[in-house]
mmCIF file of C-alpha atoms in Angstrom:
data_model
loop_
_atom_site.group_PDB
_atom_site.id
_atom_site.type_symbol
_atom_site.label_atom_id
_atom_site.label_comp_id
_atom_site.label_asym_id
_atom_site.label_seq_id
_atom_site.Cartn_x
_atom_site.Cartn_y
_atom_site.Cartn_z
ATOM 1 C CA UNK W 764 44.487 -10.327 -2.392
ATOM 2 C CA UNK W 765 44.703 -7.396 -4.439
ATOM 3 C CA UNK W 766 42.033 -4.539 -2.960
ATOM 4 C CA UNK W 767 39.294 -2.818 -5.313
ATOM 5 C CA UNK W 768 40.307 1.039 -5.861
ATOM 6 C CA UNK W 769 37.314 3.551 -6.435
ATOM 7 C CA UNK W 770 38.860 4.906 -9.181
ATOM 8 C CA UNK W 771 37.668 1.566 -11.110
ATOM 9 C CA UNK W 772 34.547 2.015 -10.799
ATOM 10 C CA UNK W 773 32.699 2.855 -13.966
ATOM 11 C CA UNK W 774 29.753 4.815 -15.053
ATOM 12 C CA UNK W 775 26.790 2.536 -15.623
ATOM 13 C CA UNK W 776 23.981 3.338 -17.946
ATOM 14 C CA UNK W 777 23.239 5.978 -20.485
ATOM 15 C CA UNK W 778 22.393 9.619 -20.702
ATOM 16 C CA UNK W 779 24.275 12.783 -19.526
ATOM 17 C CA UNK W 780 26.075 12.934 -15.912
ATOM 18 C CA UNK W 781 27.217 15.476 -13.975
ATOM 19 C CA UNK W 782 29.212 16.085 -10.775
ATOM 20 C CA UNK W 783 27.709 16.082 -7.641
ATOM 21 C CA UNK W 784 30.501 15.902 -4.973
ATOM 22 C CA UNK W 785 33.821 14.076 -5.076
ATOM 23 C CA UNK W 786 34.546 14.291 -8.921
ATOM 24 C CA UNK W 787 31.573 11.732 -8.755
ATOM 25 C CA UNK W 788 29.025 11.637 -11.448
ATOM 26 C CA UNK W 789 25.702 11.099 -10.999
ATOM 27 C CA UNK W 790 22.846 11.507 -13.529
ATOM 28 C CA UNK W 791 21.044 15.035 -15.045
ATOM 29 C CA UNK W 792 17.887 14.117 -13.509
ATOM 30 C CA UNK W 793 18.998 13.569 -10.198
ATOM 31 C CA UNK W 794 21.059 16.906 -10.278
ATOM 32 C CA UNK W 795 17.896 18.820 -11.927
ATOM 33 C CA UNK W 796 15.909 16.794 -8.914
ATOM 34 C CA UNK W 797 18.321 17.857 -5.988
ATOM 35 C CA UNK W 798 18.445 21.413 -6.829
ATOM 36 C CA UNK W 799 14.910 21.808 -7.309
ATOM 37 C CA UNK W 800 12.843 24.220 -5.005
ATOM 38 C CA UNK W 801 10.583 21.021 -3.559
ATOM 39 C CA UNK W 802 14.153 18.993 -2.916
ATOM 40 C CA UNK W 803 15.356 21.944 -0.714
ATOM 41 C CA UNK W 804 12.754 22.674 1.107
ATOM 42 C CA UNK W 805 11.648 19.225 2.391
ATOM 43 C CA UNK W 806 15.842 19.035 2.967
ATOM 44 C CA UNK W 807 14.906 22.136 5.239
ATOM 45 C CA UNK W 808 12.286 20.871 6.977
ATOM 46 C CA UNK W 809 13.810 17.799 7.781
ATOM 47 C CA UNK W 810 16.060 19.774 10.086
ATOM 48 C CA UNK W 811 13.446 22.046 11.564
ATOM 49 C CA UNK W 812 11.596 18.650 12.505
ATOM 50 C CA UNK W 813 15.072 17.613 14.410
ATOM 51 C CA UNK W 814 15.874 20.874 15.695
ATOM 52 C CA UNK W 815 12.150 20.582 17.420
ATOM 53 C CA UNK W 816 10.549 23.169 15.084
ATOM 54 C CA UNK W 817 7.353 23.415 13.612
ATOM 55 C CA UNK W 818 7.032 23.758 9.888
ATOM 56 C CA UNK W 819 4.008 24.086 7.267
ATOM 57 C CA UNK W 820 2.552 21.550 5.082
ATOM 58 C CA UNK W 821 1.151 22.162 2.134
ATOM 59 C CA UNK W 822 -0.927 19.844 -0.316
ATOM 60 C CA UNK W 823 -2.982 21.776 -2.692
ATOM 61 C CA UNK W 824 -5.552 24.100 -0.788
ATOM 62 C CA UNK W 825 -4.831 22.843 2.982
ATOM 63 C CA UNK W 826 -2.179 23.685 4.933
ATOM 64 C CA UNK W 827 -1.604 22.739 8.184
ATOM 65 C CA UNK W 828 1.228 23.593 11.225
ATOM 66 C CA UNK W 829 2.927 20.712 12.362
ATOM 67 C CA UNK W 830 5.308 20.211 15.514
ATOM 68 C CA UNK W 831 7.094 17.174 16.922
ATOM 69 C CA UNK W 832 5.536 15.510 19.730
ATOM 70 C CA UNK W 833 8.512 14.783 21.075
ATOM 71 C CA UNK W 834 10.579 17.702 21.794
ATOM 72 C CA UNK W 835 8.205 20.413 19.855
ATOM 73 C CA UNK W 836 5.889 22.907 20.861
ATOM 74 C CA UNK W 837 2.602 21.466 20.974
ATOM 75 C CA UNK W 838 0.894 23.009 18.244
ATOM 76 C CA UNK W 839 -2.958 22.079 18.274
ATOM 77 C CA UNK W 840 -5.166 19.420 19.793
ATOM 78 C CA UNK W 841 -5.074 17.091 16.768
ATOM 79 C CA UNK W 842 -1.888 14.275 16.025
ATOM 80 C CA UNK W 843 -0.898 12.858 13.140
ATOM 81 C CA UNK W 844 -0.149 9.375 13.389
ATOM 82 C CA UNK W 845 1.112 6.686 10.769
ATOM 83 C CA UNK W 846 -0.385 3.830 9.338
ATOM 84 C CA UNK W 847 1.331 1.812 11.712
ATOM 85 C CA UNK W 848 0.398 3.557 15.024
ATOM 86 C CA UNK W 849 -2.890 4.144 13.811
ATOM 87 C CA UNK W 850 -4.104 0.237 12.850
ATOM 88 C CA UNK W 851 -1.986 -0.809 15.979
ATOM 89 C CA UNK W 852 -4.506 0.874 17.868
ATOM 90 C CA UNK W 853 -7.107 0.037 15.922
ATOM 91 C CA UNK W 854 -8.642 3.367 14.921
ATOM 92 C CA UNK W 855 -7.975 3.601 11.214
ATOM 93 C CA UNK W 856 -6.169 1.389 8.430
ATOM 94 C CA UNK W 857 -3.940 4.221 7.292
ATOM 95 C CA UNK W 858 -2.515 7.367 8.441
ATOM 96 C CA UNK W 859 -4.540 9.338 10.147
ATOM 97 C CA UNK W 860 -5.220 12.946 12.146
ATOM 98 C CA UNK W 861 -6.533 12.274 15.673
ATOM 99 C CA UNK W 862 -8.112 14.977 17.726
ATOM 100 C CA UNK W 863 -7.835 14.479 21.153
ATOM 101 C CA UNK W 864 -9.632 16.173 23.936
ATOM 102 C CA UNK W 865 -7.467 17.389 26.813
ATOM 103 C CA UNK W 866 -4.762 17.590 24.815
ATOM 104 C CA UNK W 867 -1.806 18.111 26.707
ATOM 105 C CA UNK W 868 1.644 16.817 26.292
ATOM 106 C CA UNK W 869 0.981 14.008 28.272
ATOM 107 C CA UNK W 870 -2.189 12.833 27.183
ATOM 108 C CA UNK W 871 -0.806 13.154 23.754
ATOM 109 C CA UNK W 872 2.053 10.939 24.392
ATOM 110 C CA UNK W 873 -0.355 8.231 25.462
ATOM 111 C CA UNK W 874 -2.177 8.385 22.554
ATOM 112 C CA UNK W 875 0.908 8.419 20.621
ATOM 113 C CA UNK W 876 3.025 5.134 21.943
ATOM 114 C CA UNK W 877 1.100 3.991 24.825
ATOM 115 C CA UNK W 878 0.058 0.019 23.982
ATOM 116 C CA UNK W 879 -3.388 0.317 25.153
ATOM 117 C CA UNK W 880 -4.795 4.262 25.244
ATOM 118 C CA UNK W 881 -7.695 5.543 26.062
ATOM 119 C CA UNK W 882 -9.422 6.001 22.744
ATOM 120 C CA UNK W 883 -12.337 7.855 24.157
ATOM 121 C CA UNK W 884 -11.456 11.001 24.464
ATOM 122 C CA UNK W 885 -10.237 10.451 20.780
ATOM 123 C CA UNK W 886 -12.054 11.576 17.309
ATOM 124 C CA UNK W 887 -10.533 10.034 14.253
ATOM 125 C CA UNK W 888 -10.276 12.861 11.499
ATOM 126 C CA UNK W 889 -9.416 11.684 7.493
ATOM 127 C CA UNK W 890 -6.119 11.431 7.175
ATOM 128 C CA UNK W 891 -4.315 10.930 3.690
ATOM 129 C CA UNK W 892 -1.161 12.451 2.137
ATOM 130 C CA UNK W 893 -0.778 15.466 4.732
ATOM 131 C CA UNK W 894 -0.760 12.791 7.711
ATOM 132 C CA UNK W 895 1.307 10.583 6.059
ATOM 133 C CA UNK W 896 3.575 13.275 4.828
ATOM 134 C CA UNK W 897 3.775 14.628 8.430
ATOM 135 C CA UNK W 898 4.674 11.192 9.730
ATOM 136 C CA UNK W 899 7.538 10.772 7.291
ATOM 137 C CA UNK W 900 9.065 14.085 8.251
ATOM 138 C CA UNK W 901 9.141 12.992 11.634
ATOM 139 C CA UNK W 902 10.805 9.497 10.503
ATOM 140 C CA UNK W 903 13.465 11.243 8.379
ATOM 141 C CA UNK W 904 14.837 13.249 11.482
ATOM 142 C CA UNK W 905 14.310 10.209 13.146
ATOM 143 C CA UNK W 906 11.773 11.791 15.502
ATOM 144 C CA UNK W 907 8.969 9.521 17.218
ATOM 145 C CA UNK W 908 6.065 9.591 14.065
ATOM 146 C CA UNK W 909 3.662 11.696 15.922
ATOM 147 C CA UNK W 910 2.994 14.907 15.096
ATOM 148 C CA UNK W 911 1.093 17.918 16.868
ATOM 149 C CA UNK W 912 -0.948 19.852 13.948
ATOM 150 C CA UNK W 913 -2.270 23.218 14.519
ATOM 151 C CA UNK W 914 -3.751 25.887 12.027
ATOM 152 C CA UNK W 915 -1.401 26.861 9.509
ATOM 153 C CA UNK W 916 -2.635 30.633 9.976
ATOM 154 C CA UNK W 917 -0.953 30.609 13.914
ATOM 155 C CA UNK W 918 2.996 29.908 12.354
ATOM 156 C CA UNK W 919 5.053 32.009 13.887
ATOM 157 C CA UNK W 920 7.045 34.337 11.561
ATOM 158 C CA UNK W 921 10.196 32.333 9.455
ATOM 159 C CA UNK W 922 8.371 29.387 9.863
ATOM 160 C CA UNK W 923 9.413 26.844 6.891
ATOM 161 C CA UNK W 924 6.957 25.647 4.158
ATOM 162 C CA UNK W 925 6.991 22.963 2.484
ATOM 163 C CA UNK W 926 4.741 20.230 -0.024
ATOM 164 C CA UNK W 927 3.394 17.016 1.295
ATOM 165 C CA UNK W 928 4.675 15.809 -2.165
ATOM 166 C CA UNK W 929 7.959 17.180 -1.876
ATOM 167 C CA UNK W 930 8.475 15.147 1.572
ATOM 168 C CA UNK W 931 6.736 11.736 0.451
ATOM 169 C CA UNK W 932 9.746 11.720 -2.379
ATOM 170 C CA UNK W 933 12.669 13.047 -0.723
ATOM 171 C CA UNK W 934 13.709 9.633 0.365
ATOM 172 C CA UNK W 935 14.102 8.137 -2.901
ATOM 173 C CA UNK W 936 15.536 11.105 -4.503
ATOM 174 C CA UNK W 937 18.190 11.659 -2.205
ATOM 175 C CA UNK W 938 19.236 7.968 -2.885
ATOM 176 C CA UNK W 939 19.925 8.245 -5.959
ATOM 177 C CA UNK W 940 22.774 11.125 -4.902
ATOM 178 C CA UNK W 941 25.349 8.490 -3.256
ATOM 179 C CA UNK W 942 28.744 8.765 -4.844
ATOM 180 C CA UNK W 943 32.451 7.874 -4.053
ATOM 181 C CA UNK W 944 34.664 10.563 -2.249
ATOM 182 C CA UNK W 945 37.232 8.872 -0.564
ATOM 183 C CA UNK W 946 39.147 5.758 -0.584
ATOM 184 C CA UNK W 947 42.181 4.307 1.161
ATOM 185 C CA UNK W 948 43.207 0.533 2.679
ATOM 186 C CA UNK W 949 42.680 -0.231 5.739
ATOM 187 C CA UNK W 950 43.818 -3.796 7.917
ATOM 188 C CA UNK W 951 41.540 -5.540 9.182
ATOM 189 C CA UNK W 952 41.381 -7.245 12.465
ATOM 190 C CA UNK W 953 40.187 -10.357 10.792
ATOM 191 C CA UNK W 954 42.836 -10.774 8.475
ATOM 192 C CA UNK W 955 43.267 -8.962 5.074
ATOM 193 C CA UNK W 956 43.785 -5.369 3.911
ATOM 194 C CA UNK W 957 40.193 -3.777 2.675
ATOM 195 C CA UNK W 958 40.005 -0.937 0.551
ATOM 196 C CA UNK W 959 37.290 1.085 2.283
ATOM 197 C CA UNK W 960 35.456 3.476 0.407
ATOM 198 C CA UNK W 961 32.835 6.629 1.573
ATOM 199 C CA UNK W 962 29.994 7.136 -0.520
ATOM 200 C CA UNK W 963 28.218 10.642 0.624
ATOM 201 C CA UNK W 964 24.994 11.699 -0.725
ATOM 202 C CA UNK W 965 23.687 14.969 -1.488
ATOM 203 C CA UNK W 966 23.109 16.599 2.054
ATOM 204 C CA UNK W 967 25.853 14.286 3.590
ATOM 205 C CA UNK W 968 24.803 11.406 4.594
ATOM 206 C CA UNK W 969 27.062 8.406 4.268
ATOM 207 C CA UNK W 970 27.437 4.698 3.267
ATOM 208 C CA UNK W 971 31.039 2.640 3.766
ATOM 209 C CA UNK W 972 31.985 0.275 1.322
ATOM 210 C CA UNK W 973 34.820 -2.070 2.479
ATOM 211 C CA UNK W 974 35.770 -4.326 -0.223
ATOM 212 C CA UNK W 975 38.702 -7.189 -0.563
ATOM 213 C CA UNK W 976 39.740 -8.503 -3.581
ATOM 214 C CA UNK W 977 38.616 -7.790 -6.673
ATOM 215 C CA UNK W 978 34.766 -6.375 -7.043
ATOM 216 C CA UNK W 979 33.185 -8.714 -9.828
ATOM 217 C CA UNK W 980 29.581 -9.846 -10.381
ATOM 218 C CA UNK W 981 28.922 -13.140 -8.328
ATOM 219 C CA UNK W 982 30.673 -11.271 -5.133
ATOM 220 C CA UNK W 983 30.091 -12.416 -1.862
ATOM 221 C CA UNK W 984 28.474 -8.887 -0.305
ATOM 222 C CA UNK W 985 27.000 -7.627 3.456
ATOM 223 C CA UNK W 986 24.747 -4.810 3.002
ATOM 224 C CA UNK W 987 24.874 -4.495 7.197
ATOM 225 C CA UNK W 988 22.270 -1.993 9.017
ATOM 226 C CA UNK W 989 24.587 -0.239 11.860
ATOM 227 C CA UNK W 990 23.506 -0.937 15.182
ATOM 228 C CA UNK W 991 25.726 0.607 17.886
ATOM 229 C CA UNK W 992 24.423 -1.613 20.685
ATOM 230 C CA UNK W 993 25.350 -4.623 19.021
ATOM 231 C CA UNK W 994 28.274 -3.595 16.328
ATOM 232 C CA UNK W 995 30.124 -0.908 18.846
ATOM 233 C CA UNK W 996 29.257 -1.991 22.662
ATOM 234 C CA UNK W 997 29.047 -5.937 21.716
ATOM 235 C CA UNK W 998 24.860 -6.035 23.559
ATOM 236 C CA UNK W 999 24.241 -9.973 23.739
ATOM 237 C CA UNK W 1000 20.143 -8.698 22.588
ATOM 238 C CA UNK W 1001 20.951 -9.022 19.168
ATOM 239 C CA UNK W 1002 22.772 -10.981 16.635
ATOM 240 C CA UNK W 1003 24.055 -7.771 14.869
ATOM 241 C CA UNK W 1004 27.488 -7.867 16.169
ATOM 242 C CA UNK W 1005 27.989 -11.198 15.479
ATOM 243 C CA UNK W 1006 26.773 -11.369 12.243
ATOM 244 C CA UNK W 1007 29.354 -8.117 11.278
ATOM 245 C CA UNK W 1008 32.283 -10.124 12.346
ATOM 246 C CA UNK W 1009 31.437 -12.859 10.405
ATOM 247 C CA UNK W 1010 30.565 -11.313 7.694
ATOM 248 C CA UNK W 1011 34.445 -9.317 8.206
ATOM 249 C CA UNK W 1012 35.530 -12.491 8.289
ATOM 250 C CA UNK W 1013 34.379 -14.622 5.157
ATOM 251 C CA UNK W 1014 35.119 -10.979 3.250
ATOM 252 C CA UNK W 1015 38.727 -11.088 4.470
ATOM 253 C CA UNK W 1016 39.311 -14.845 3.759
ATOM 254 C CA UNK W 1017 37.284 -15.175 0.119
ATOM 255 C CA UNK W 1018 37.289 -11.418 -1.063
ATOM 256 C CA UNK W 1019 33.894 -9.565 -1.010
ATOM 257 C CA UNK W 1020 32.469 -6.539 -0.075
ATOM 258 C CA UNK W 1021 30.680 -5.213 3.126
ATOM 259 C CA UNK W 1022 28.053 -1.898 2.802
ATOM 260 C CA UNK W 1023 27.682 -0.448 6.173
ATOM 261 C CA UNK W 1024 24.330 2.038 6.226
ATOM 262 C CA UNK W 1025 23.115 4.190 8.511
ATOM 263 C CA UNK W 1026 19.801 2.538 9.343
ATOM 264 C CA UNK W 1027 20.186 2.609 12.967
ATOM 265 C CA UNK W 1028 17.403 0.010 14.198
ATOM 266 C CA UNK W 1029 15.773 -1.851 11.210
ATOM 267 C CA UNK W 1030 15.773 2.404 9.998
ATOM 268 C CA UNK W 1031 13.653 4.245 12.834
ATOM 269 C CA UNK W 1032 16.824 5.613 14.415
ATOM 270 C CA UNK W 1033 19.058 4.848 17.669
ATOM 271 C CA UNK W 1034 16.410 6.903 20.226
ATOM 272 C CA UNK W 1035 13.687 5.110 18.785
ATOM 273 C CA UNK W 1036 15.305 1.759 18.909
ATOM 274 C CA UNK W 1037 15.975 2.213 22.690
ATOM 275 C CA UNK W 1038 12.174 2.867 23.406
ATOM 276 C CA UNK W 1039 11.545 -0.046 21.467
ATOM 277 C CA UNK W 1040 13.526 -2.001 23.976
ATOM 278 C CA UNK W 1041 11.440 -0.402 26.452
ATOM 279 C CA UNK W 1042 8.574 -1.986 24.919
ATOM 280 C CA UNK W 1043 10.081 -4.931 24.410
ATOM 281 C CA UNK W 1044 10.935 -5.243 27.997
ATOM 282 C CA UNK W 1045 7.012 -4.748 28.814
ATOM 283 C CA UNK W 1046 5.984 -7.796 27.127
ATOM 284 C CA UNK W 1047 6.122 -6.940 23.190
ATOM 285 C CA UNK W 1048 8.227 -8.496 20.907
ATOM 286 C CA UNK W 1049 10.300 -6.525 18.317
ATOM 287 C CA UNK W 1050 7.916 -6.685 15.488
ATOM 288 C CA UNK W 1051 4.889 -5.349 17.915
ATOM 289 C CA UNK W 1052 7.485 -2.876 19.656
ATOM 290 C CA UNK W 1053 8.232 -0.970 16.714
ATOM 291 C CA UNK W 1054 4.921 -1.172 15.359
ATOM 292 C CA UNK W 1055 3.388 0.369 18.650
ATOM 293 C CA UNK W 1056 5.814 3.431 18.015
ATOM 294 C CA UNK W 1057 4.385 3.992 14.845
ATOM 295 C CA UNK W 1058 6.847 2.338 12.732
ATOM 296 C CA UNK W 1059 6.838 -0.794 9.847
ATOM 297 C CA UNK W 1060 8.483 -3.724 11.633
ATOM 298 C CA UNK W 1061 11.006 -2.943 9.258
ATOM 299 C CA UNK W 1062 12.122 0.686 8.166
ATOM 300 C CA UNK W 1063 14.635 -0.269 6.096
ATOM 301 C CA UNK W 1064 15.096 1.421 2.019
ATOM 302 C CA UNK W 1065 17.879 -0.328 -0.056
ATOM 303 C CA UNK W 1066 17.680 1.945 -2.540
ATOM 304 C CA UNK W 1067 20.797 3.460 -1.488
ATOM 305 C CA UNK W 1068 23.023 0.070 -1.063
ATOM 306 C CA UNK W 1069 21.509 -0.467 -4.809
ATOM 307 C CA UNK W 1070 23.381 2.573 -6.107
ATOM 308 C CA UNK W 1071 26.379 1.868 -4.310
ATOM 309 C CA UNK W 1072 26.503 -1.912 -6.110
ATOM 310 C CA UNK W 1073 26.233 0.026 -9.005
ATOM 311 C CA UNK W 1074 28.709 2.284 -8.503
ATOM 312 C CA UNK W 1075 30.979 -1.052 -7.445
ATOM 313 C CA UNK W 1076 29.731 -2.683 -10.760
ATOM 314 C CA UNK W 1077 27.940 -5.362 -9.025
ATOM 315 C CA UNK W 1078 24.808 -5.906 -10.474
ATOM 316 C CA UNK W 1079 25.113 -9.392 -9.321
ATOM 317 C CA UNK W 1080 25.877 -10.462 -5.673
ATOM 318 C CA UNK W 1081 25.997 -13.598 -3.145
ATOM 319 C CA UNK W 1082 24.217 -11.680 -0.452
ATOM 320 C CA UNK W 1083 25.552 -12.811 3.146
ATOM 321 C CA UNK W 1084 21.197 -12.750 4.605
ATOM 322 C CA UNK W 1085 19.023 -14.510 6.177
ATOM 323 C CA UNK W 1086 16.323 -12.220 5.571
ATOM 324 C CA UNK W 1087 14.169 -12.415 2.566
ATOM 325 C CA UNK W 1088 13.062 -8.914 2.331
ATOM 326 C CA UNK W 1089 17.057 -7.852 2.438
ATOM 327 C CA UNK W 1090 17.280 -9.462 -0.709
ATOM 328 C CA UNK W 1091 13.691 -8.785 -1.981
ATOM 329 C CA UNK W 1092 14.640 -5.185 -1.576
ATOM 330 C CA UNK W 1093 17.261 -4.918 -3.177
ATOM 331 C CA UNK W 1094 16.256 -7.087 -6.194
ATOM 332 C CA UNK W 1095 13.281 -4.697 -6.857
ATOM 333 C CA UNK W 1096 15.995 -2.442 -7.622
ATOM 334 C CA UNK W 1097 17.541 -3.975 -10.200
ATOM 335 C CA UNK W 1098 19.823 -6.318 -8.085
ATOM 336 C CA UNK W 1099 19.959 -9.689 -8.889
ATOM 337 C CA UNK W 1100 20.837 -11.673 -5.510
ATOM 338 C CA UNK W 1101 21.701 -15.417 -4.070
ATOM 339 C CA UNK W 1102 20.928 -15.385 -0.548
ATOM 340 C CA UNK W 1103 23.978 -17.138 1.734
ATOM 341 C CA UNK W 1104 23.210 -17.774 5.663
ATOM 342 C CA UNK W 1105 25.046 -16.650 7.946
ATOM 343 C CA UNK W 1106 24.173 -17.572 10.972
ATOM 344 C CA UNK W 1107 25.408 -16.074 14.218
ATOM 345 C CA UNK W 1108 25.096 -17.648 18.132
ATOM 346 C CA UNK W 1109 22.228 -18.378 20.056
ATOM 347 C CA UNK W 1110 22.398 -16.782 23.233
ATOM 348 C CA UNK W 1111 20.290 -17.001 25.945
ATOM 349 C CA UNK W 1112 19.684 -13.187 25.252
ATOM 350 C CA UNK W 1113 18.569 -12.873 21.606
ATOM 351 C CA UNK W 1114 16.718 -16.075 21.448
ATOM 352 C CA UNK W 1115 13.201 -14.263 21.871
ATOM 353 C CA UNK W 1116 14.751 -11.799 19.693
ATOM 354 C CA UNK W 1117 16.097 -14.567 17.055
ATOM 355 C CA UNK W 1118 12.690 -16.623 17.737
ATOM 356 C CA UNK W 1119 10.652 -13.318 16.580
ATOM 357 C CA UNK W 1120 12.549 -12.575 13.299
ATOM 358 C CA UNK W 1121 12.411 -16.309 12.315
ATOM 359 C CA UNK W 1122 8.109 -16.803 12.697
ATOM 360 C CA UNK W 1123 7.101 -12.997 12.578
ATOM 361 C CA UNK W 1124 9.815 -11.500 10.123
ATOM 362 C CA UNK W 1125 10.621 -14.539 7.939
ATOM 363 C CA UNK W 1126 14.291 -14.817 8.228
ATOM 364 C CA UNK W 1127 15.847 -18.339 7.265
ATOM 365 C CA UNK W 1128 17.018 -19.030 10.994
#
């Protein structure tokens, strides 16, 4: 089968484009949106958050310090904890700031992932776009979403600044920033030459397109979540692996493409993902593991695989899913999608696992 070449892929939709990377073009807005003051800084902060550094929020009149619980300098006596965490343990039904008496590391860290904490010593403080803003800084450097705060007025000097606003859109700004860069075929183990593509966004993070045949609406397409247990060291606790190789597979015998993303963990991140299993082997299932750790059951944005399609000219797929809110996702962004099983073994392993995604997540198992 002939292989798709990036330099086919067209320019969808009007308005003015410039380059942002790669020859690539992507559209004025998003350029004007990357290189604006709010874009940079959250970018900024991001890293101080994974580098274990405090940083200031701001939203109007209140600022606050804020520190990762784990690996940060504990800042104050008061977490922020998400939605998630925070209706998990039943002390609020959205995010919220917690001050704790006795605060120290430890006692924080109970409060912060432990199933059933003592709540006691706990005094639930309004919460509202500075918690939530603080939580999402911690899940975009994939840091546990618990946050020391302190006052803003005890930073140490150089310490970044940055909106609450500014961090609750980074996300879907820097999605829009994916473009080609690099192309070239590669075999494949399972039978056909791919032509695999990188798409890098603005601050380089990337997305792999490997694509057989021709790229035409009506495509069969993977849009697969990495998972380096499963994908790279073949763990028998989840069906990720398999579902990758058969999703190689159908690709390399009826032409299609395969997205591979960096959402490590349903999106909350490798580390996170292995406490999970710690969770997971206390008693909770998956849904309940992630949720105690503060996440959504599912993390996941699609935003980016939608502007990859795009880029691929596939506004129209045959999604290889058996989860609804895979192809939910991506339809809200403009994707129109046919879901097609594909169904990997039942091991004695991932049964509990496969059991928990079919009545707790949905999936069409």
């Amino acid at each position: 089968m002939p292989t798709h070449s990036v330099h086919d892929c067209g320019h969808h939709g009007a308005g003015s484009v410039s380059p942002l990377g790669g020859g690539a073009m992507v559209s004025e807005a998003v350029v004007d949106a990357v290189a604006s003051a709010g874009f940079i800084a959250a970018h900024r902060c991001v890293g101080e958050i994974g580098a274990g550094r405090p940083v200031v929020l701001v939203d109007g009149d209140r600022q606050i310090l804020v520190s990762p619980l784990d690996g940060g300098p504990i800042v104050g006596d008061t977490l922020a904890l998400s939605a998630a965490r925070a209706t998990f343990v039943g002390i609020a039904d959205g995010p919220a700031f917690v001050r704790v008496t006795g605060a120290d590391p430890a006692t924080l860290t109970l409060i912060a992932t432990a199933c059933t904490p003592d709540l006691s010593i706990a005094e639930v403080i309004e919460g509202g776009d500075l918690a939530n803003a603080a939580t999402e800084l911690a899940k975009l450097a994939e840091r546990l979403p618990a946050m020391t705060v302190g006052d803003a007025a005890s930073a140490p000097a150089g310490t970044l600044s940055v909106a609450a606003a500014d961090v609750l859109s980074f996300r879907r700004t820097l999605a829009a920033t994916y473009v080609p860069v690099a192309s070239a075929p590669v075999p494949l183990a399972a039978g056909a030459t791919a032509n695999v593509t990188a798409f890098r966004n603005a601050i380089g993070g990337c997305v792999s397109a490997v694509a057989v045949g021709d790229a035409r609406p009506g495509t069969l397409v993977r849009v697969h979540s990495s998972c380096v247990t499963g994908d790279i060291f073949g763990s028998l606790k989840c069906d990720c692996g398999a579902q990758l190789r058969l999703a190689l597979e159908r690709i390399a015998s009826d032409g299609g493409v395969l997205l591979y993303t960096a959402q490590e963990g349903r999106g909350i991140g490798l580390v996170n993902k292995l406490r999970a299993y710690s969770l997971q082997d206390s008693g909770l299932d998956t849904v309940d593991a992630n949720i105690a750790l503060g996440y959504h059951d599912d993390e996941r944005d699609y935003a980016a695989a939608a502007v990859v399609l795009s880029h691929l000219g596939l506004g129209k797929v045959r999604l290889m899913t058996n989860n609804p809110a895979k192809a939910a996702g991506l339809e809200s962004f403009g994707v129109s999608v046919t879901p097609v099983p594909l169904i990997g073994p039942v091991t004695p392993q991932n049964a509990n696992y496969l059991a928990t995604k079919r009545h707790r997540s949905g999936h069409r198992l």
